[in-house]
Coordinates of C-alpha atoms in Angstrom, one line a residue:
M1 CA 103.8 127.6 116.3
F2 CA 103.9 130.0 113.3
A3 CA 107.7 130.3 113.5
Y4 CA 108.0 126.5 113.7
V5 CA 105.8 126.0 110.6
V6 CA 107.8 128.6 108.6
K7 CA 111.1 127.0 109.6
R8 CA 109.8 123.6 108.5
L9 CA 108.5 125.0 105.2
I10 CA 112.0 126.5 104.5
S11 CA 113.7 123.2 105.2
G12 CA 111.1 121.6 102.9
V13 CA 112.1 123.9 100.1
L14 CA 115.7 122.9 100.6
V15 CA 114.8 119.2 100.5
L16 CA 112.9 119.7 97.2
T17 CA 115.9 121.5 95.8
L18 CA 118.2 118.6 96.7
V19 CA 115.8 116.0 95.4
S20 CA 115.4 117.7 92.0
M21 CA 119.2 118.2 91.8
G22 CA 119.9 114.6 92.7
I23 CA 117.5 113.2 90.1
F24 CA 118.8 115.7 87.4
L25 CA 122.4 114.7 88.1
L26 CA 121.6 110.9 88.1
F27 CA 120.2 111.1 84.6
W28 CA 122.7 113.7 83.3
F29 CA 125.7 111.6 84.3
G30 CA 124.2 108.2 83.7
P31 CA 125.8 105.5 81.6
S32 CA 124.0 106.6 78.5
S33 CA 122.8 109.9 77.0
P34 CA 119.5 111.1 78.5
A35 CA 118.4 111.8 74.9
Q36 CA 119.0 108.1 73.9
P37 CA 115.5 106.9 74.8
I38 CA 113.6 109.5 72.9
C39 CA 115.9 109.2 70.0
D40 CA 115.3 105.4 69.9
R41 CA 111.6 105.9 70.2
E42 CA 111.4 108.6 67.5
T43 CA 113.5 106.6 65.0
S44 CA 112.1 103.2 65.7
N45 CA 115.3 102.0 67.4
R46 CA 117.4 103.2 64.4
C47 CA 119.1 106.1 66.3
T48 CA 122.5 107.0 64.8
Q49 CA 125.1 109.2 66.3
E50 CA 124.2 112.0 64.0
K51 CA 120.5 111.8 65.0
L52 CA 121.4 111.5 68.7
A53 CA 123.5 114.6 68.5
V54 CA 120.5 116.5 67.1
Y55 CA 118.3 115.5 70.0
E56 CA 121.1 116.3 72.5
K57 CA 121.4 119.7 71.1
T58 CA 117.7 120.6 71.0
L59 CA 117.2 119.2 74.5
G60 CA 120.2 121.0 75.8
Y61 CA 122.2 118.0 76.9
N62 CA 125.4 119.4 75.3
N63 CA 125.2 122.5 77.5
P64 CA 126.6 122.7 81.1
V65 CA 124.5 120.9 83.6
Y66 CA 124.0 123.9 85.8
E67 CA 122.7 125.9 82.9
E68 CA 120.0 123.3 82.0
Y69 CA 119.1 122.9 85.7
G70 CA 118.6 126.6 85.9
K71 CA 116.3 126.5 82.9
F72 CA 114.3 123.8 84.6
V73 CA 113.9 125.8 87.8
K74 CA 113.1 129.0 85.9
G75 CA 110.4 127.1 84.0
V76 CA 108.7 126.0 87.2
F77 CA 108.1 129.7 88.0
V78 CA 107.6 131.4 84.7
G79 CA 107.1 128.6 82.1
R80 CA 109.1 128.0 79.0
T81 CA 109.1 126.6 75.4
L82 CA 110.7 123.2 75.0
T83 CA 112.2 122.1 71.7
I84 CA 112.5 118.4 70.8
A85 CA 114.1 117.8 67.5
S86 CA 112.4 120.4 65.2
N87 CA 109.2 120.6 67.2
E88 CA 108.4 123.2 69.8
Y89 CA 106.2 122.5 72.8
P90 CA 104.9 125.5 75.0
C91 CA 104.9 124.7 78.7
A92 CA 103.1 127.0 81.0
A93 CA 104.2 127.6 84.6
P94 CA 104.6 125.6 86.7
C95 CA 106.5 123.8 83.9
L96 CA 107.7 120.3 84.8
G97 CA 108.7 119.5 81.3
V98 CA 107.2 117.6 78.4
S99 CA 107.0 113.8 78.5
F100 CA 109.4 112.1 76.1
R101 CA 106.9 109.4 75.5
T102 CA 103.6 111.2 75.0
K103 CA 104.8 114.7 74.2
Q104 CA 102.3 116.1 76.6
P105 CA 103.0 118.5 79.4
V106 CA 104.0 116.6 82.5
K107 CA 102.0 118.9 84.8
E108 CA 98.8 118.0 83.0
E109 CA 99.5 114.2 83.1
L110 CA 100.4 114.5 86.8
V111 CA 97.2 116.3 87.7
S112 CA 95.1 113.8 85.7
R113 CA 96.5 110.9 87.8
I114 CA 96.2 112.5 91.2
P115 CA 92.5 111.6 91.7
A116 CA 93.2 107.8 91.1
T117 CA 96.1 107.7 93.6
F118 CA 94.2 109.9 96.1
S119 CA 91.2 107.6 95.9
V120 CA 93.4 104.5 96.6
A121 CA 95.2 106.3 99.4
I122 CA 92.0 107.5 101.2
G123 CA 90.3 104.1 101.1
G124 CA 93.4 102.2 102.2
A125 CA 94.2 104.6 105.0
F126 CA 90.7 104.6 106.2
L127 CA 90.7 100.8 106.5
Y128 CA 94.2 100.9 108.2
L129 CA 92.6 102.9 111.1
L130 CA 89.1 101.4 111.0
F131 CA 90.5 97.9 111.7
G132 CA 93.9 98.4 113.1
I133 CA 93.2 100.7 116.1
P134 CA 90.1 99.0 117.5
I135 CA 91.6 95.5 117.2
G136 CA 94.9 96.8 118.8
V137 CA 92.9 98.3 121.7
A138 CA 91.0 95.1 122.2
A139 CA 94.1 93.0 122.2
A140 CA 95.8 95.3 124.7
R141 CA 92.8 95.1 127.1
R142 CA 93.0 91.3 126.9
R143 CA 96.8 91.1 127.1
G144 CA 98.1 87.6 127.6
T145 CA 94.8 85.9 126.8
V146 CA 94.2 83.3 124.1
A147 CA 92.4 85.9 122.0
D148 CA 95.3 88.3 122.3
K149 CA 97.9 85.7 121.3
A150 CA 95.7 84.5 118.4
L151 CA 95.3 88.1 117.0
V152 CA 99.0 88.9 117.3
S153 CA 100.1 85.6 115.7
S154 CA 97.7 85.8 112.8
F155 CA 98.6 89.4 112.0
L156 CA 102.3 88.6 112.3
F157 CA 101.8 85.8 109.8
I158 CA 100.0 88.2 107.3
S159 CA 102.6 90.9 107.7
S160 CA 105.4 88.4 107.0
I161 CA 104.1 87.9 103.4
P162 CA 105.5 90.3 100.9
Y163 CA 102.8 92.9 100.0
Y164 CA 103.1 92.4 96.3
L165 CA 102.5 88.7 96.7
F166 CA 99.6 89.3 99.0
A167 CA 98.0 91.8 96.6
L168 CA 98.5 89.6 93.6
L169 CA 97.0 86.6 95.4
T170 CA 94.0 88.7 96.5
W171 CA 93.4 89.8 92.9
L172 CA 94.0 86.4 91.5
Y173 CA 91.6 84.5 93.8
L174 CA 88.8 87.0 94.1
T175 CA 88.8 88.2 90.5
I176 CA 89.9 85.2 88.4
T177 CA 89.4 82.0 90.5
F178 CA 86.1 82.8 92.3
E179 CA 84.9 85.6 90.0
V180 CA 83.3 87.6 92.7
P181 CA 81.0 90.1 90.9
L182 CA 82.0 93.1 92.9
F183 CA 85.7 92.5 92.1
S184 CA 85.3 91.5 88.5
D185 CA 86.4 94.9 87.0
T186 CA 89.2 96.6 88.9
G187 CA 90.7 99.9 88.1
Y188 CA 89.9 103.6 88.5
F189 CA 86.7 104.9 87.1
A190 CA 86.1 108.6 87.5
I191 CA 83.1 109.2 89.7
T192 CA 82.0 112.1 87.6
E193 CA 81.9 109.9 84.4
Y194 CA 80.9 106.4 85.6
G195 CA 79.0 107.1 88.9
P196 CA 79.8 106.3 92.5
F197 CA 79.1 102.6 92.3
K198 CA 81.5 101.9 89.4
W199 CA 84.1 104.1 91.2
F200 CA 83.6 102.2 94.4
S201 CA 83.6 98.7 92.9
G202 CA 86.7 99.4 90.8
L203 CA 88.7 100.4 93.8
F204 CA 87.2 98.2 96.5
L205 CA 89.5 95.2 96.0
A206 CA 92.6 97.5 96.1
W207 CA 91.3 99.0 99.4
V208 CA 90.7 95.5 100.8
A209 CA 94.3 94.4 100.0
L210 CA 95.8 97.6 101.4
G211 CA 93.5 97.6 104.4
I212 CA 94.0 94.0 105.5
F213 CA 97.8 94.2 105.0
G214 CA 98.2 97.6 106.5
C215 CA 96.0 97.1 109.5
T216 CA 98.3 94.3 110.8
Q217 CA 101.1 96.7 111.6
Y218 CA 98.6 99.3 113.1
T219 CA 97.2 96.6 115.3
R220 CA 100.7 95.8 116.6
F221 CA 101.6 99.5 117.0
T222 CA 98.3 100.3 118.8
R223 CA 98.5 97.3 121.1
G224 CA 102.1 98.0 122.1
A225 CA 101.3 101.7 122.7
M226 CA 98.2 100.9 124.7
V227 CA 99.9 98.3 126.9
E228 CA 102.5 100.9 127.7
A229 CA 99.9 103.7 128.3
L230 CA 97.7 101.5 130.5
S231 CA 100.6 100.8 132.8
E232 CA 101.3 104.5 133.5
D233 CA 100.8 106.0 136.9
Y234 CA 98.0 108.3 135.8
I235 CA 96.0 105.3 134.6
R236 CA 96.3 103.7 138.0
T237 CA 95.2 107.0 139.6
A238 CA 92.2 107.1 137.3
K239 CA 91.3 103.6 138.4
A240 CA 91.7 104.5 142.0
K241 CA 89.3 107.4 141.6
G242 CA 86.7 105.0 140.3
L243 CA 86.4 106.2 136.7
P244 CA 84.6 103.9 134.3
S245 CA 86.8 101.4 132.4
R246 CA 85.7 102.8 129.0
T247 CA 86.7 106.3 130.1
I248 CA 90.1 105.2 131.3
V249 CA 90.8 103.2 128.2
Y250 CA 89.5 105.5 125.4
R251 CA 89.7 109.0 126.9
H252 CA 93.0 108.7 128.8
G253 CA 94.9 105.6 127.5
L254 CA 94.1 105.8 123.8
R255 CA 94.8 109.5 123.5
A256 CA 98.4 108.9 124.7
A257 CA 98.8 105.7 122.7
L258 CA 97.8 107.5 119.5
V259 CA 100.9 109.7 119.4
P260 CA 103.3 107.1 118.0
V261 CA 100.5 105.7 115.8
V262 CA 99.9 109.1 114.3
T263 CA 103.7 109.4 113.4
I264 CA 103.6 106.1 111.5
F265 CA 100.3 106.9 109.9
G266 CA 101.5 110.3 108.6
I267 CA 104.5 108.7 106.9
D268 CA 102.4 105.9 105.5
F269 CA 99.6 108.1 104.2
G270 CA 102.2 110.4 102.5
T271 CA 103.7 107.3 100.9
L272 CA 100.3 106.2 99.7
L273 CA 99.6 109.7 98.2
A274 CA 103.1 109.6 96.5
G275 CA 102.0 106.5 94.6
T276 CA 101.3 102.9 95.5
I277 CA 103.3 101.2 92.7
F278 CA 102.4 97.5 93.4
T279 CA 98.7 98.3 94.2
E280 CA 98.2 100.4 91.1
R281 CA 100.0 98.0 88.8
I282 CA 98.3 94.8 90.1
F283 CA 94.8 96.3 90.2
E284 CA 95.2 98.3 86.9
I285 CA 94.8 101.7 88.4
Q286 CA 96.3 104.4 86.3
G287 CA 97.7 106.5 89.1
I288 CA 101.0 108.2 89.9
G289 CA 102.7 104.9 91.0
W290 CA 102.0 103.2 87.7
W291 CA 103.0 106.3 85.8
S292 CA 106.3 106.6 87.7
L293 CA 107.1 102.9 87.0
E294 CA 106.5 103.4 83.3
A295 CA 108.7 106.5 83.4
V296 CA 111.6 104.7 85.0
Q297 CA 111.4 101.9 82.6
G298 CA 111.3 104.3 79.6
R299 CA 113.9 106.7 81.1
D300 CA 111.4 109.5 80.8
L301 CA 113.4 112.1 82.7
P302 CA 110.7 114.9 83.0
V303 CA 108.1 112.4 84.4
V304 CA 110.6 110.8 86.8
M305 CA 111.6 114.3 88.2
A306 CA 107.9 115.3 88.5
T307 CA 106.9 112.1 90.4
A308 CA 110.0 112.5 92.7
L309 CA 109.2 116.1 93.4
F310 CA 105.5 115.3 94.0
S311 CA 106.5 112.5 96.4
A312 CA 108.8 114.8 98.3
V313 CA 106.1 117.5 98.6
V314 CA 103.6 115.1 99.9
L315 CA 105.9 113.6 102.5
I316 CA 107.1 117.0 103.7
I317 CA 103.5 118.2 104.2
S318 CA 102.6 114.9 105.9
N319 CA 105.4 115.2 108.4
L320 CA 104.6 118.8 109.1
L321 CA 100.9 117.9 109.8
V322 CA 102.0 115.1 112.1
D323 CA 104.2 117.4 114.2
V324 CA 101.3 119.8 114.6
I325 CA 98.8 117.1 115.5
Y326 CA 101.3 115.9 118.1
S327 CA 100.7 119.0 120.3
V328 CA 97.0 118.4 120.1
L329 CA 97.1 114.7 121.1
D330 CA 99.7 115.0 123.8
P331 CA 99.9 118.3 125.8
R332 CA 103.4 117.4 126.9
V333 CA 104.6 117.9 123.4
R334 CA 105.3 121.5 122.4
L335 CA 106.5 122.8 119.1
S336 CA 109.5 125.1 119.4

């Protein structure tokens, strides 16, 4: 187990290196200079070639790409001082750069947005499992009945709607049209500043949209896995021994059926932690997803790199945890 985890961590470091190099090269060799956005912003869209050359020199974009990438990697471990035009900005380790838009250290902005995204992810993932798994088990136990067909058909209809449209309609009807008091003020409100009720009410509608839409696929996955598990020989043996139906379904069948569900959940939860762009944008939650969208639109290279690296770290850790949980849920699976 220990050797496997170490091997996966080493491969994760290689993935992070490739991700950072890829993002760096995409901006470096893009159709326009990486210094163009900040030059336009600082000069009120009156950036001349002479001013652009000054920004390129201070930001290091006239140096070889490997040299600047090396400075970036070095700054992650020991920190560095960044120069933009004639201004210097100290950046402590781990230094992910300074935002071209706000002139603030990217690390500080990233840390300040993690609680909002983490709150959305926890609530949405909880509702995924709370509704998806029990309904999927119930549908599998009633396979072929009218209730099973109604559940599968209705969830298939919901999942066929694009998520951004589903979330937008949820926000529009419950907040604007019907003016439900609990949903009137969406967004992230820090629990330490506004209290638990304000925090809960601001995120509840986002959780509902994520939960309803996400539980549809978990219902289908759980139902399919349960139907397959309940048809195995060991289930028939358990029935022949006279074990109670609930024991057969939940202790033997569900445990085996959860293995593929855990795989999908690990990836989905990692994606949620990396930033739910549509959810945060529609429900006005200032999280990592909204932040990354603004960075891409403004070509804010340090922020884009930071969000990409954060997403890669979260997905790597999620996949590693899924592999470890595998061996717990299914004794037939062994890590090697």
